[in-house]
Amino acid sequence: MQNTLNANTLLSPVEALTATYDRERFEDIGHMTCMTLVLLGNYAQTGHFGGPLAYTPYNVALHLAGPELGGLCYDYRNPKHPFCDKFMLAGGHNIPTAYALWMIMGEAMARAHTATGDPRYKVAPEIAMLPIDALGFRRGAGALKTLLKENDLEEHPLFAQAKLRGIRSLAGHSETTDLTNDVNGGPSGIGIATAAGKAAFWNFLDAPESLKVLALEGEFAMTEGHAQELKTQALAMQVGKRLRILLSYNNAGIDDTLVGGVIDSKYKQYELEEQWTSYGWNVFALENGNDYDQILAVLKTMEDWDADDRRPMIVIGRTVKGYWPSAVIGKIEGYGDQLVSYPSHPYGLKMNEEYFVALAETVERRYGVEFEGIRNGPVTDERERLIQLKTNIDVVMSLLDQNGLGDWLANRLINIGDAVQDDLPLRVDTKRDPFLDDQLRAENLPVEPQTLTAKNPVSGEEQEVDISLFKKPGEVAGTRRAISEIIKWMNYVTDNRFITLAADLSESINVEHGSLWGHYNPITNPAGTRFKAPIQEAGNVSSAIGCGNSSRGVRRSMSVSGITTMLLRVYFAAAEVAARDPRVGVIIIEVARPDFPVADRNTFADSDLKAAAKGLYVIRDFNPDQPKHGYVVVQGSNSTVNLVQIIPRLEEQGINVKIIAAVSEELFDLQPDTYRQSVLPPEARYDLMVVSTGTQRVWPIKNLGPLTDAYSLTADWDNQWLTGGTEPDVITEAHLDARVDLCRD
């Protein structure tokens, strides 16, 4: 196949497909998928039309090609298997194509299991997507619980499938819980920003090159900041062929075209292919991204590409927004012009209107079936709408009975699923979770400096490592000084499994020296845990999240960009929770750059060296012999240091307040009730002021009383921008310095 889209000589050639595949079957499943997604929009009168249709051939090919042809290696019966390929429908609004395909797959497997009783075809109802779920398109889970009962349809035979596990809510945007989809994708396609991190994760673990990350996206979403940052991010992480993006280039957005609309056509150099080749990506172009032969050819080409080529891959295929598999030269038989480009973006058709009927009739003619009621106009009765919807979804599903299509699909899914390995050769022991090691519990952290021997997990080289997790009272050290020590201790205990991904300022934020073996390079230094990254916070954070949540089968922890770390006791307390609670995936910790003298905790009411791990702790308690004057909650390094300095003045003036350091309300909520009551009883929230370098809009703890604003000290005390200057200048202007007038109004 030749790439003739433009004169860009940097495009990689797409080899002609020599392997055979069941093209007719792909086209049949494609027809079913297109008709199903259009039915979803027709009866829900919401959702999206043109984009999902344009994506459908990509989607069908990826799910049915099989790993030998460069398609997904996954198991429909266990789509979250840790060693499945990662599939990302990054453009969230395009999810109807996946909903439709997954329903068809689920129905094929259910029919095969019913017909044969063979357990290989069994899919747990909680996993499968089924035709009954068409009723759940863009409906909330709460409404679906009573939908059939409210419409006297609980015992109707059409809806018997609902008895398996109810009706699944299909939100209308891609979710990580959606079968093979691996990432949440909103309307902006933000999901793709995590792709480089997901690929880097498997490279770091030296997974076989066959394990890959495949993402679908559109050209407009690729103009956004996160996608632009991905271009640099993937190269910086040297992810290579493991990352493969299929871009649907139909030159159409929501209200306009891209080239010739948003971008004036006089800008001749605005070429998508050149934008990616100029960044150094491995770029393939397709004349027709809606053609299965071309799609399979490029999937196979990418699969066979040299793994030593460290360039990430992208396919830019010309597609039609509003694609219809039976259209001929832009015409729908019996109707006229096909609805394409940006007018097809939303589902803008009225229920059962003429164009929808024309599309349905192409399926009727091709397969000899008939849809019910579609020629009688919109359905106004809710009960009848549900009946007509499910009836016509079942008409589409009946195509599985033709020419053995359902058996072919079920067996195809079995064969692809059986290719997923339960255990891949990785350079880490997946049977052991090092983040559960008791040495990482906050209570067990070594107080004294440690000199330890670290072993390179790749080369076997050994070296001595000095780690100091605590500072003595009076030493001058800001909280950021703990970062490298935290990272070193984590890597020592976890066998080099703590990765830092920081912008090009890792030295200044003190993460540079946390890696035991230096900068990561997949070829020359695979044991390095310091990933190089550019100064682009969205891309770095997204990549770190992608790397961190790539597989529950391989435990992980992550330091994210330039926004992480804090007091090490708090970090380890949070990490202890994250390692044991699957609901906790990302820890965000603020860091203070200034250096301060380390406080002598023996002067605090709570003298526990590791008190910060409790989330909230008491710096100064009430004097029981004096009237109580209320509670002070302090957050932030400068504000805390300065408040501690004026405690003697409070005592001199007889101001009897309880001072509480607020480090993490989430950690505080995990403490025993007796501790929480002793530190901050419920009534305290109505007799409390906050001292914080933060803002009144975001208090360190929730549910504070109505007078908190009036009595608190925050950096935005006068609702004006601070003028800047040195650190002392800023703190003084914010009225958070230690020279505060304790008696001022």
XYZ file of C-alpha atoms in Angstrom:
745
model
C 0.000 0.000 0.000
C 1.387 3.409 -0.926
C 1.001 6.558 1.145
C 0.063 9.280 -1.307
C -1.683 11.724 0.978
C 1.099 14.296 0.749
C 4.737 14.653 -0.140
C 5.970 13.922 3.373
C 8.841 11.507 2.848
C 9.062 10.827 6.579
C 5.921 8.673 6.544
C 6.568 4.990 7.101
C 5.331 2.558 4.443
C 2.345 0.350 5.133
C 3.090 -3.139 3.902
C 0.462 -4.876 1.810
C -1.505 -7.418 3.831
C -0.584 -10.942 2.759
C -2.330 -12.759 5.609
C -5.943 -13.755 5.086
C -8.785 -12.718 7.362
C -12.570 -13.059 7.331
C -13.348 -9.706 5.748
C -17.020 -10.582 5.191
C -17.412 -11.384 8.876
C -15.754 -8.096 9.842
C -18.155 -6.240 7.576
C -21.174 -8.053 9.022
C -20.142 -7.223 12.574
C -19.446 -3.670 11.414
C -22.967 -3.372 9.982
C -24.440 -4.692 13.213
C -22.344 -2.300 15.293
C -23.322 0.735 13.221
C -27.022 -0.137 13.326
C -26.961 -0.829 17.066
C -25.306 2.458 17.962
C -27.758 4.351 15.770
C -30.660 2.565 17.492
C -29.248 3.661 20.863
C -29.307 7.300 19.795
C -32.651 7.041 18.043
C -34.575 5.848 21.074
C -32.622 7.754 23.718
C -32.690 10.952 21.621
C -29.242 11.785 22.937
C -25.668 10.747 22.398
C -23.423 11.079 19.387
C -23.784 9.921 15.829
C -21.077 10.778 13.307
C -17.941 10.230 15.360
C -18.801 6.750 16.680
C -19.718 5.657 13.157
C -16.373 6.917 11.833
C -14.540 4.951 14.538
C -16.425 1.695 13.971
C -14.116 -0.006 11.438
C -11.103 0.821 13.626
C -12.945 -0.536 16.651
C -14.148 -3.749 14.981
C -10.719 -4.421 13.495
C -8.911 -3.928 16.795
C -11.260 -6.270 18.653
C -11.449 -9.005 16.012
C -8.105 -9.007 14.187
C -6.345 -10.958 16.914
C -2.827 -10.373 18.211
C -1.220 -12.186 15.293
C -2.452 -9.426 12.971
C -1.737 -6.603 15.399
C -5.171 -6.473 16.987
C -5.905 -6.505 20.690
C -4.906 -9.434 22.850
C -7.689 -9.508 25.444
C -10.238 -11.828 26.986
C -13.881 -10.728 26.808
C -14.567 -13.076 29.713
C -11.931 -11.330 31.824
C -11.353 -7.938 30.203
C -9.388 -6.538 33.150
C -6.839 -9.339 33.101
C -3.543 -7.723 34.170
C -1.743 -8.988 31.069
C -4.301 -7.942 28.455
C -3.315 -5.325 25.922
C -4.542 -1.898 27.012
C -7.306 -0.407 24.870
C -8.200 3.246 25.193
C -11.212 4.785 23.528
C -9.775 8.132 24.422
C -12.527 10.232 22.857
C -15.294 9.714 25.377
C -18.199 10.775 23.155
C -17.338 7.984 20.720
C -18.203 5.274 23.243
C -21.461 4.228 21.449
C -19.411 2.227 18.925
C -17.882 0.264 21.789
C -21.198 -0.151 23.647
C -22.721 -1.551 20.472
C -19.858 -3.924 19.682
C -19.621 -5.172 23.268
C -23.381 -5.903 23.291
C -23.057 -7.921 20.102
C -20.110 -9.827 21.530
C -21.917 -10.475 24.801
C -24.979 -11.778 22.966
C -22.873 -14.076 20.755
C -21.170 -15.565 23.796
C -24.486 -15.969 25.662
C -26.099 -17.748 22.711
C -23.129 -20.061 22.277
C -23.152 -20.936 25.971
C -26.903 -21.606 25.963
C -26.630 -23.770 22.846
C -23.638 -25.846 23.946
C -23.314 -25.569 27.702
C -19.579 -25.216 27.063
C -18.074 -23.232 29.967
C -15.559 -21.638 27.591
C -18.383 -19.390 26.355
C -19.589 -18.368 29.793
C -19.247 -14.685 30.648
C -20.321 -13.457 34.067
C -23.371 -11.174 33.676
C -21.607 -8.508 35.732
C -18.848 -8.398 33.109
C -20.762 -8.841 29.856
C -22.562 -6.073 28.047
C -25.876 -7.383 26.738
C -28.749 -6.215 24.506
C -30.846 -5.385 27.585
C -28.301 -2.687 28.372
C -29.521 -0.700 25.384
C -32.198 0.572 27.779
C -29.427 1.977 29.962
C -27.887 4.239 27.334
C -27.344 7.631 28.966
C -29.504 6.680 31.953
C -28.442 6.737 35.579
C -28.150 3.563 37.613
C -30.779 4.737 40.087
C -33.420 5.290 37.424
C -32.711 1.903 35.844
C -33.457 0.014 39.050
C -37.148 0.815 38.737
C -37.484 1.427 34.984
C -39.167 -1.873 34.094
C -41.397 -1.908 37.160
C -42.615 1.626 36.522
C -43.589 0.626 33.000
C -45.137 -2.741 33.890
C -42.457 -4.634 31.958
C -40.817 -6.742 34.665
C -42.424 -9.955 33.408
C -42.449 -9.088 29.725
C -40.460 -11.764 27.849
C -38.568 -9.144 25.842
C -36.857 -7.984 29.027
C -36.123 -11.351 30.652
C -32.371 -10.677 30.331
C -32.726 -7.985 32.988
C -33.261 -10.702 35.596
C -29.599 -11.710 35.272
C -28.245 -8.591 36.970
C -30.494 -5.677 36.054
C -29.752 -3.074 33.392
C -26.274 -1.617 33.116
C -25.977 2.164 33.133
C -24.137 3.323 29.999
C -22.967 6.792 30.910
C -22.259 8.123 27.435
C -18.530 8.621 28.043
C -15.885 5.917 28.154
C -15.183 4.625 31.659
C -12.413 2.399 32.982
C -15.113 -0.027 34.094
C -16.314 -0.531 30.526
C -15.103 -3.975 29.455
C -11.898 -3.664 27.424
C -11.663 0.131 27.778
C -8.813 1.062 30.093
C -9.260 4.765 30.747
C -11.942 7.349 31.419
C -12.349 9.672 28.452
C -14.360 12.864 28.696
C -15.587 14.907 25.746
C -12.103 16.327 25.215
C -10.458 12.931 24.854
C -8.270 13.544 27.904
C -7.929 9.811 28.370
C -5.164 9.542 25.786
C -2.829 11.654 27.911
C -2.112 8.588 30.063
C -1.027 6.447 27.101
C 2.710 7.124 27.320
C 2.742 6.234 31.018
C 0.923 2.972 30.374
C 3.443 1.985 27.715
C 6.407 3.050 29.845
C 5.123 0.917 32.709
C 5.455 -2.269 30.667
C 8.830 -1.210 29.283
C 10.091 -0.596 32.811
C 9.065 -4.124 33.784
C 10.676 -5.541 30.630
C 7.407 -7.094 29.459
C 7.389 -8.921 26.117
C 7.155 -6.529 23.183
C 3.862 -8.126 22.137
C 2.053 -6.438 25.051
C 0.838 -3.091 23.737
C -1.239 0.013 24.350
C -3.730 0.888 21.591
C -5.732 4.101 21.585
C -8.415 5.575 19.323
C -8.719 9.345 18.999
C -9.914 12.066 16.661
C -8.070 14.994 15.154
C -9.817 17.794 17.056
C -9.019 16.244 20.433
C -5.421 15.952 19.272
C -5.178 19.748 19.038
C -5.639 20.069 22.806
C -2.843 20.687 25.277
C -2.709 17.219 26.775
C -2.331 15.643 23.334
C 0.364 18.095 22.329
C 2.263 17.254 25.500
C 1.838 13.555 24.771
C 3.917 14.020 21.614
C 6.950 15.005 23.671
C 6.138 12.773 26.615
C 6.136 9.532 24.642
C 9.493 10.350 23.077
C 11.027 11.340 26.397
C 9.931 7.994 27.843
C 11.133 6.115 24.748
C 8.025 3.936 24.664
C 8.614 2.706 21.112
C 6.166 0.470 19.243
C 4.414 -0.513 22.440
C 2.328 2.664 22.063
C 0.092 2.770 18.969
C -2.523 5.426 18.288
C -5.171 5.189 15.585
C -6.341 8.673 14.681
C -9.670 9.134 12.927
C -9.053 12.118 10.656
C -12.399 13.195 9.244
C -11.678 16.946 9.389
C -14.866 17.588 11.327
C -15.572 18.736 14.853
C -18.754 19.849 16.585
C -19.643 23.006 14.661
C -16.941 23.313 12.040
C -14.210 21.628 10.062
C -10.596 21.730 11.180
C -8.731 22.598 7.970
C -10.775 25.058 5.970
C -12.806 26.041 9.014
C -11.046 26.612 12.336
C -7.741 26.666 10.439
C -7.982 28.721 7.271
C -7.130 26.677 4.199
C -4.472 29.237 3.218
C -2.203 27.679 5.857
C -0.979 24.949 3.557
C 1.585 23.624 6.028
C -1.034 22.592 8.570
C -0.663 18.873 7.902
C -1.431 16.394 10.653
C 1.084 13.875 9.370
C 3.855 16.457 9.398
C 2.950 17.587 12.897
C 3.698 14.096 14.173
C 6.709 13.303 11.995
C 8.246 16.613 13.064
C 8.097 15.382 16.661
C 9.900 12.203 15.663
C 6.976 9.787 15.824
C 6.657 6.789 13.532
C 3.729 7.898 11.351
C 1.607 5.797 8.996
C -1.101 7.227 6.757
C -4.196 5.554 5.317
C -6.150 6.818 2.364
C -9.290 5.252 3.826
C -9.424 4.626 7.549
C -12.877 3.085 7.127
C -11.568 0.251 4.942
C -10.862 -3.032 6.709
C -8.124 -4.085 4.292
C -6.182 -0.893 4.940
C -6.737 -1.042 8.698
C -5.595 -4.666 8.952
C -2.580 -3.891 6.784
C -1.378 -1.110 9.067
C -2.083 -3.117 12.241
C 0.036 -5.959 10.871
C 2.757 -3.534 9.754
C 3.000 -2.067 13.241
C 2.997 -5.517 14.831
C 5.941 -6.609 12.684
C 7.917 -3.383 13.137
C 11.438 -3.532 14.559
C 11.232 -3.261 18.342
C 14.598 -1.499 18.423
C 12.941 1.515 16.818
C 12.072 3.495 19.946
C 9.576 5.796 18.201
C 5.932 5.637 19.316
C 3.479 4.942 16.499
C 0.466 6.763 15.129
C -1.830 5.907 12.223
C -3.570 8.858 10.582
C -6.443 7.467 8.576
C -8.882 9.541 6.539
C -12.365 8.662 7.765
C -15.896 9.925 7.209
C -17.731 11.461 10.127
C -21.152 9.933 9.684
C -19.708 6.846 7.941
C -22.262 4.258 6.884
C -21.108 0.849 5.625
C -23.723 0.665 2.846
C -23.270 4.196 1.548
C -22.126 4.506 -2.062
C -20.248 7.636 -3.127
C -21.851 9.664 -0.357
C -25.402 8.451 -1.081
C -27.837 6.313 0.914
C -29.932 4.116 -1.363
C -33.547 5.191 -1.487
C -32.828 8.447 0.332
C -30.084 10.620 -1.108
C -27.125 12.435 0.448
C -25.409 10.852 3.405
C -25.308 12.921 6.609
C -21.605 13.597 7.140
C -19.056 15.975 8.656
C -19.802 18.174 11.677
C -23.608 18.263 11.203
C -23.505 14.564 12.139
C -21.681 15.167 15.426
C -24.562 14.948 17.931
C -27.491 12.617 17.617
C -29.595 15.338 16.059
C -32.194 13.155 14.333
C -35.756 13.050 15.591
C -36.999 9.629 16.637
C -37.752 7.408 13.643
C -37.263 10.253 11.202
C -36.700 9.698 7.484
C -32.889 9.504 7.491
C -32.839 7.006 10.349
C -35.391 4.861 8.516
C -33.271 5.022 5.354
C -30.237 3.719 7.265
C -32.303 0.941 8.816
C -33.647 -0.041 5.392
C -30.114 -0.640 4.099
C -29.734 -3.261 6.833
C -33.168 -4.711 6.074
C -32.313 -5.119 2.395
C -28.861 -6.562 3.028
C -29.928 -9.132 5.614
C -33.602 -9.776 4.892
C -34.924 -8.551 8.238
C -37.513 -5.946 9.206
C -37.500 -3.414 12.010
C -40.739 -2.860 13.889
C -42.632 0.429 14.088
C -39.906 2.656 12.692
C -42.089 3.908 9.838
C -44.852 5.064 12.187
C -43.087 8.164 13.465
C -41.836 8.939 16.986
C -43.026 6.869 19.931
C -44.538 9.082 22.628
C -45.555 6.419 25.148
C -42.617 5.417 27.383
C -43.651 1.784 27.680
C -44.028 1.431 23.930
C -40.709 3.189 23.369
C -38.916 0.618 25.508
C -40.668 -2.239 23.755
C -39.814 -0.902 20.296
C -36.208 -0.243 21.298
C -35.617 -3.739 22.659
C -37.526 -5.352 19.791
C -35.339 -3.644 17.211
C -32.126 -4.267 19.114
C -33.119 -7.933 19.007
C -33.663 -7.662 15.247
C -30.008 -6.645 14.931
C -28.958 -9.475 17.232
C -30.871 -11.943 15.075
C -28.202 -11.453 12.405
C -25.973 -13.615 14.584
C -28.153 -16.543 13.449
C -27.329 -15.955 9.795
C -24.583 -17.977 8.096
C -23.053 -19.018 11.396
C -22.041 -15.438 12.227
C -22.738 -15.788 15.947
C -20.752 -19.014 16.225
C -17.882 -17.441 14.299
C -17.843 -14.403 16.609
C -18.030 -16.444 19.807
C -15.226 -18.722 18.651
C -13.167 -15.740 17.550
C -13.492 -14.251 21.023
C -12.528 -17.584 22.603
C -9.427 -17.893 20.431
C -8.322 -14.325 21.144
C -9.075 -14.713 24.849
C -7.112 -17.943 25.116
C -4.061 -16.115 23.782
C -3.894 -14.003 26.943
C -1.195 -15.374 29.219
C -1.805 -15.699 32.924
C 1.839 -15.076 33.670
C 4.248 -12.986 31.630
C 8.012 -12.990 32.051
C 8.729 -9.739 33.880
C 11.800 -8.622 35.753
C 9.836 -8.283 38.990
C 8.196 -10.876 41.176
C 4.457 -10.393 40.686
C 3.661 -12.878 43.441
C 4.978 -10.481 46.090
C 3.631 -7.006 46.758
C 6.590 -5.040 48.155
C 4.388 -2.097 49.051
C 2.853 -4.205 51.812
C 6.249 -4.535 53.497
C 6.031 -3.577 57.162
C 9.165 -1.462 56.766
C 6.998 1.057 54.902
C 4.508 1.529 57.718
C 4.837 4.980 59.243
C 5.186 3.523 62.708
C 8.171 1.387 61.667
C 10.284 4.006 59.904
C 13.868 4.097 61.192
C 14.534 7.254 63.188
C 18.318 7.061 62.979
C 20.326 7.446 59.729
C 20.839 4.214 57.819
C 23.711 2.959 55.649
C 22.372 0.137 53.493
C 23.442 -2.025 50.560
C 21.288 -1.762 47.438
C 21.427 -4.269 44.592
C 20.780 -3.388 40.957
C 17.879 -5.649 39.873
C 19.227 -5.892 36.323
C 23.018 -5.991 36.547
C 23.406 -7.334 40.076
C 25.768 -4.475 40.952
C 25.792 -3.426 44.609
C 26.329 -0.038 46.240
C 26.049 1.561 49.671
C 23.198 4.006 50.187
C 22.854 6.514 53.022
C 19.263 7.256 54.021
C 18.193 9.731 56.680
C 14.432 9.924 57.193
C 14.397 12.234 60.235
C 16.131 15.477 61.137
C 17.160 16.588 64.602
C 15.419 19.552 66.266
C 17.064 22.811 65.276
C 18.423 21.603 61.937
C 17.377 23.836 59.065
C 15.537 21.776 56.459
C 12.298 22.321 54.574
C 9.861 19.504 53.955
C 11.093 19.095 50.388
C 14.435 17.946 51.779
C 12.721 14.711 52.739
C 11.813 13.841 49.153
C 14.982 12.079 48.071
C 15.129 10.231 51.370
C 11.544 9.055 50.941
C 12.266 7.868 47.405
C 15.481 6.088 48.381
C 13.786 4.276 51.251
C 10.850 3.272 49.046
C 13.162 1.950 46.346
C 15.327 0.111 48.836
C 12.356 -1.665 50.420
C 10.387 -2.296 47.209
C 13.246 -3.604 45.082
C 13.462 -0.497 42.934
C 9.751 -0.077 42.255
C 9.250 3.596 43.101
C 9.393 5.709 39.951
C 9.673 9.484 39.869
C 8.435 11.407 36.884
C 9.295 15.054 37.335
C 9.561 17.940 34.953
C 12.973 19.291 34.035
C 13.482 20.591 37.567
C 14.049 17.403 39.504
C 17.139 18.777 41.176
C 15.372 21.885 42.418
C 12.470 19.919 43.879
C 14.905 17.400 45.363
C 13.823 14.207 43.606
C 16.993 13.861 41.539
C 18.905 11.925 44.179
C 16.113 9.575 45.128
C 16.810 7.085 42.359
C 19.271 4.423 43.452
C 20.443 3.771 39.896
C 19.936 7.042 38.074
C 17.902 7.996 35.024
C 15.783 5.344 33.366
C 16.630 4.324 29.826
C 14.926 1.230 28.388
C 18.128 0.192 26.600
C 21.122 1.448 28.572
C 19.747 1.727 32.111
C 16.474 -0.190 32.601
C 16.963 -0.175 36.385
C 16.814 3.614 36.602
C 13.724 4.930 38.332
C 14.045 8.620 37.489
C 12.061 9.120 34.269
C 13.120 12.119 32.240
C 10.326 14.481 31.352
C 9.831 17.948 29.873
C 8.318 20.909 31.682
C 4.687 20.082 30.983
C 2.654 19.403 34.050
C -0.500 17.963 32.440
C 1.498 15.462 30.436
C 3.690 14.488 33.363
C 0.849 13.990 35.790
C -1.196 12.073 33.223
C 1.753 9.851 32.332
C 2.437 9.172 35.990
C -1.193 8.217 36.538
C -1.111 6.009 33.450
C 2.021 4.283 34.683
C 0.712 3.972 38.210
C -2.620 2.343 37.401
C -1.611 0.167 34.466
C -2.083 -3.119 36.261
C -3.378 -4.261 39.605
C -1.356 -7.394 38.942
C 1.894 -5.481 39.458
C 1.878 -3.164 42.458
C 3.167 0.348 42.061
C 3.728 3.696 43.636
C 4.472 6.959 41.970
C 5.851 10.406 42.627
C 4.039 12.757 40.315
C 5.731 15.653 38.561
C 6.523 18.763 40.589
C 3.510 18.689 42.879
C 4.385 15.839 45.175
C 5.809 15.209 48.585
C 5.475 16.528 52.057
C 6.389 15.390 55.518
C 7.677 11.853 55.082
C 5.551 10.551 57.947
C 2.437 11.706 56.124
C 3.555 10.277 52.820
C 4.218 6.847 54.265
C 0.913 6.910 56.129
C -0.902 7.687 52.869
C 1.121 5.083 50.952
C 0.236 2.509 53.582
C -3.448 3.129 52.891
C -3.002 3.152 49.111
C -1.195 -0.188 49.147
C -4.129 -1.833 50.902
C -7.211 -0.004 49.633
C -7.989 -0.430 45.890
C -10.091 2.725 45.971
C -6.969 4.826 46.584
C -4.852 5.190 43.466
C -3.265 8.638 43.447
C -1.647 10.489 46.350
C -1.208 14.234 45.903
C 1.030 15.908 48.442
C 2.075 19.556 48.538
C 5.684 20.458 49.122
C 7.113 23.568 50.741
C 10.335 24.832 49.197
C 11.574 27.106 52.036
C 13.946 25.721 54.651
C 12.910 26.095 58.295
C 14.433 24.981 61.576
C 13.093 21.555 62.491
C 10.704 21.907 65.428
C 11.417 20.312 68.778
C 8.397 18.061 69.163
C 9.027 17.682 72.847
C 7.527 21.166 73.150
C 4.299 20.093 71.414
C 1.236 18.747 73.142
C 1.561 15.671 70.916
C 5.271 14.891 71.123
C 5.034 11.775 68.948
C 7.758 12.063 66.302
C 5.382 10.506 63.774
C 2.263 12.431 64.793
C 1.772 13.908 61.331
C 0.823 10.451 60.083
C -2.439 10.860 62.006
C -3.551 13.627 59.657
C -4.353 16.136 62.411
C -2.387 16.465 65.632
C -2.243 18.889 68.567
C 0.584 21.394 68.745
C -0.759 23.262 71.790
C -3.617 22.145 74.021
C -5.902 24.213 76.219
C -4.708 25.288 79.620
C -7.289 23.509 81.797
C -7.065 26.251 84.440
C -8.201 29.028 82.113
C -11.327 29.752 80.079
C -11.131 28.245 76.605
C -10.850 30.751 73.751
C -11.426 28.404 70.829
C -9.560 26.311 68.300
C -6.929 27.280 65.736
C -6.350 24.966 62.769
C -3.108 25.701 60.964
C -2.044 24.474 57.530
C 1.022 25.267 55.438
C 4.707 25.454 56.272
C 5.144 29.207 56.654
C 1.940 29.662 58.573
C 2.749 26.757 60.901
C 6.329 27.864 61.588
C 5.247 31.425 62.288
C 2.354 30.373 64.496
C 4.637 28.123 66.571
C 6.948 31.108 67.046
C 4.235 33.214 68.642
C 2.961 30.567 71.069
C 4.960 32.195 73.929
C 3.239 35.493 73.157
C -0.156 33.786 73.278
C 0.648 32.475 76.726
C 1.944 35.850 77.923
C -1.317 37.507 76.917
C -3.501 34.760 78.369
C -4.892 33.649 75.017
C -5.985 30.081 75.690
C -6.451 28.393 72.317
C -5.918 24.850 71.141
C -3.663 24.749 68.073
C -4.096 21.836 65.695
C -1.880 21.089 62.702
C -3.971 20.036 59.702
C -1.912 17.836 57.411
C -4.474 15.498 55.828
C -8.141 15.277 56.717
C -8.299 11.973 54.797
C -5.735 10.417 57.135
C -7.462 11.966 60.149
C -10.731 10.345 59.096
C -9.024 6.943 59.272
C -8.031 7.369 62.929
C -9.985 5.816 65.812
C -13.015 7.771 66.946
C -11.501 8.337 70.375
C -8.488 10.063 68.840
C -10.598 12.211 66.524
C -12.836 13.276 69.405
C -9.831 14.179 71.538
C -8.242 16.323 68.832
C -11.228 18.005 67.197
C -14.669 17.274 68.670
C -17.674 18.128 66.472
C -18.543 21.299 68.387
C -15.066 22.685 67.736
C -15.936 23.322 64.096
C -18.216 26.157 65.268
C -15.581 27.765 67.497
C -12.638 27.724 65.169
C -10.362 29.843 63.011
C -7.968 28.760 60.265
C -4.452 30.063 59.721
C -3.305 29.022 56.266
C -1.135 30.007 53.341
C -3.996 28.682 51.244
C -7.312 30.266 50.415
C -10.670 30.723 52.078
C -12.259 28.753 49.254
C -10.464 25.547 50.216
C -10.350 24.968 53.966
C -8.073 22.230 55.323
C -11.067 20.508 56.917
C -14.717 20.375 55.913
C -17.989 21.399 57.548
C -16.686 24.453 59.370
C -19.005 26.919 61.066
C -20.496 30.000 59.386
C -18.165 32.471 61.150
C -14.945 30.741 60.110
C -14.359 33.128 57.202
C -14.575 36.199 59.369
C -12.076 35.021 61.973
C -9.506 33.211 59.816
C -6.133 34.338 58.469
C -5.415 33.325 54.880
C -3.226 34.531 52.048
C -6.266 35.989 50.260
C -7.403 38.007 53.260
C -8.243 41.072 51.137
C -9.258 39.202 47.980
C -6.412 40.794 46.037
C -3.379 39.422 44.234
C -0.221 39.687 46.318
C 2.354 41.937 44.718
C 5.212 39.453 45.108
C 8.811 40.006 46.154
C 10.942 37.882 48.440
C 9.434 35.116 50.494
C 9.329 37.257 53.682
C 7.717 40.073 51.648
C 4.959 37.780 50.440
C 4.275 36.297 53.872
C 4.167 39.737 55.473
C 1.793 41.093 52.831
C -0.410 38.054 53.413
C -0.520 38.958 57.138
C 0.886 35.533 58.021
C 4.229 36.608 59.504
C 5.207 36.167 63.133
C 4.988 39.911 63.784
C 1.204 39.716 63.771
C -0.653 42.035 66.137
C -2.526 39.616 68.368
C -4.969 42.287 69.440
C -5.848 43.812 66.073
C -9.439 43.665 64.880
